[in-house]
XYZ file of C-alpha atoms in Angstrom:
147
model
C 60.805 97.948 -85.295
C 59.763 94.965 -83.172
C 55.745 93.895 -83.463
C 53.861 92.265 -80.888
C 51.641 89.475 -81.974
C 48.296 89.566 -80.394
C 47.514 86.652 -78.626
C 44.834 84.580 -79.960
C 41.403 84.879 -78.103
C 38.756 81.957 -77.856
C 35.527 82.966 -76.228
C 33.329 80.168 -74.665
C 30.536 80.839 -73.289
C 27.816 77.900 -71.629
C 24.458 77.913 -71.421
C 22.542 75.069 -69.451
C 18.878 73.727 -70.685
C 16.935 71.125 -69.793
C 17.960 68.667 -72.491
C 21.619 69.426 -72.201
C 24.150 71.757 -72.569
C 25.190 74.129 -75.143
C 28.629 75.172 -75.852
C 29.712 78.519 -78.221
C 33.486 78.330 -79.155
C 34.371 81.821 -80.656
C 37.928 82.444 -81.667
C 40.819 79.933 -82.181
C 41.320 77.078 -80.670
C 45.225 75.875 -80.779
C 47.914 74.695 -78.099
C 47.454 77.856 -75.511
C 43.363 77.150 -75.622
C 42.004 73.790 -76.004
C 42.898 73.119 -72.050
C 40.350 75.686 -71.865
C 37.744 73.686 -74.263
C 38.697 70.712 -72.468
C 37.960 71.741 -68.738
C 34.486 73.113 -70.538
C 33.572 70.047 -71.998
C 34.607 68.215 -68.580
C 32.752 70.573 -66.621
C 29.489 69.770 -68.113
C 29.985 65.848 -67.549
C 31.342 66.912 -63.724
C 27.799 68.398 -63.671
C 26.091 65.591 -64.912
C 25.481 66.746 -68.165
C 25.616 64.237 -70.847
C 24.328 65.432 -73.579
C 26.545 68.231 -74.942
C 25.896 70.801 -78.499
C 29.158 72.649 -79.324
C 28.618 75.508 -81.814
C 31.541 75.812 -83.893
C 29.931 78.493 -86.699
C 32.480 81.047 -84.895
C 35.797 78.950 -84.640
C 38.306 80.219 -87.043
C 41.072 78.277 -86.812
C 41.354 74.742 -84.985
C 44.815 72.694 -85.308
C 45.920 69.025 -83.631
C 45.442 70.315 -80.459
C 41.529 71.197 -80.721
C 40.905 68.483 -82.442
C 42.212 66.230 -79.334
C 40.175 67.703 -76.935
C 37.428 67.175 -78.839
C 38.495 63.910 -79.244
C 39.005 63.019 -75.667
C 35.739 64.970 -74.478
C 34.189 62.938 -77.109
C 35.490 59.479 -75.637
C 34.508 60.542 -72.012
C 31.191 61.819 -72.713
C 30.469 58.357 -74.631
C 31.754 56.699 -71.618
C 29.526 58.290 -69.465
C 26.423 57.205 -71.877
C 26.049 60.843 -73.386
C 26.435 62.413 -76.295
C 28.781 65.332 -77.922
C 27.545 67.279 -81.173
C 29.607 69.398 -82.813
C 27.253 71.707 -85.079
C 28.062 73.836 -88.574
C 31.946 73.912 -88.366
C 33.545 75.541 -90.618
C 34.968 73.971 -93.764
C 38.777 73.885 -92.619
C 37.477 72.096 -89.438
C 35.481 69.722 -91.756
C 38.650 69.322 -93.386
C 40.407 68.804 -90.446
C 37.848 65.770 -89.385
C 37.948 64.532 -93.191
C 42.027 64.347 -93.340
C 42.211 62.577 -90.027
C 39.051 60.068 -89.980
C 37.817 61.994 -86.727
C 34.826 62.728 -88.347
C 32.965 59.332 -87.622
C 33.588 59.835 -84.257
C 31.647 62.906 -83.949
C 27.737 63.610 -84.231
C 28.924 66.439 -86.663
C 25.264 68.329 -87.830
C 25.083 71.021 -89.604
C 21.924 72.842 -87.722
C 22.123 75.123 -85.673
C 21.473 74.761 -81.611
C 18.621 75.775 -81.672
C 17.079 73.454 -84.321
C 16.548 76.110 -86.914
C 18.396 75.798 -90.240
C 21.403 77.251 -91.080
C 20.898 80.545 -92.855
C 23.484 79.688 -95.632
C 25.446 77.063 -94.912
C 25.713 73.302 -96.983
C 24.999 70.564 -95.113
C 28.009 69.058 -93.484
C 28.389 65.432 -94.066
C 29.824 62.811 -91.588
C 33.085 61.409 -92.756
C 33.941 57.892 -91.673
C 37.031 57.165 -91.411
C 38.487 53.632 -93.737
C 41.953 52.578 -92.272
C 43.447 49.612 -94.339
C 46.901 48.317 -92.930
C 48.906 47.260 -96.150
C 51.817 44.998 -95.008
C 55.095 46.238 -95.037
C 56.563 44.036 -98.258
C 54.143 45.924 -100.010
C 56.054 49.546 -99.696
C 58.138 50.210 -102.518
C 61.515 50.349 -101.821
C 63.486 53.138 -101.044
C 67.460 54.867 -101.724
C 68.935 54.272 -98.481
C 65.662 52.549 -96.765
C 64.048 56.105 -95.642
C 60.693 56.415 -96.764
């Protein structure tokens, strides 16, 4: 008996204030929907938005691909001289940021958009990110020279 998989559903939904813009992801965000988290995030700047709150309380799963296009709407809002928060993610998306070093380049807070605090949530620190370059006569050695 075959089984269909259900595809994965991420909601965003945008909601325009004075200060900025504010951005709930709801769902998953992987390789069939960060194109659509990326044309949201582009949108706002197309608009002349620049400063940007993305509520990820309600993001469930985020893999390589989410994490780019935050990455890359990150880079072009700085460019433009705004700003992109990304507010209470979850801990595997904190994890995410920690494993990778993305987390320094995000205003990561752990508020909620509407400057109330989280009802039970630990504050979510900013990672930065240490990258130290060891020279390759340092590796050990390795059986046939694979590492």
């Amino acid at each position: 008996m075959a089984t269909s998989r259900m595809p994965h559903i991420l909601n965003v939904y945008r909601r325009d204030t004075e200060q900025g813009s504010q951005i709930s992801l709801s769902g998953e965000i992987d390789l069939s929907s960060a194109p659509q988290v990326r044309r949201t995030l582009a949108q706002c700047l197309h608009d002349g938005i620049r400063a940007i709150d993305v509520d990820l309380s309600d993001v469930t799963f985020c893999d390589c691909s989410g994490l780019n296009a935050f990455l890359h709407a990150s880079l072009r809002t700085a460019s433009a001289g705004g700003t992109l928060r990304l507010h209470h993610p979850r801990p595997a998306l904190t994890r995410l940021f920690a494993l990778t070093g993305a987390g320094s380049l995000f205003h990561v807070l752990p508020g909620t958009l509407d400057g109330s605090a989280p009802d039970a949530l630990p504050p979510v620190p900013v990672y930065e990110s240490v990258f130290r370059l060891v020279p390759a006569a340092a590796w050990p050695a390795v059986a046939g020279g694979v590492l």
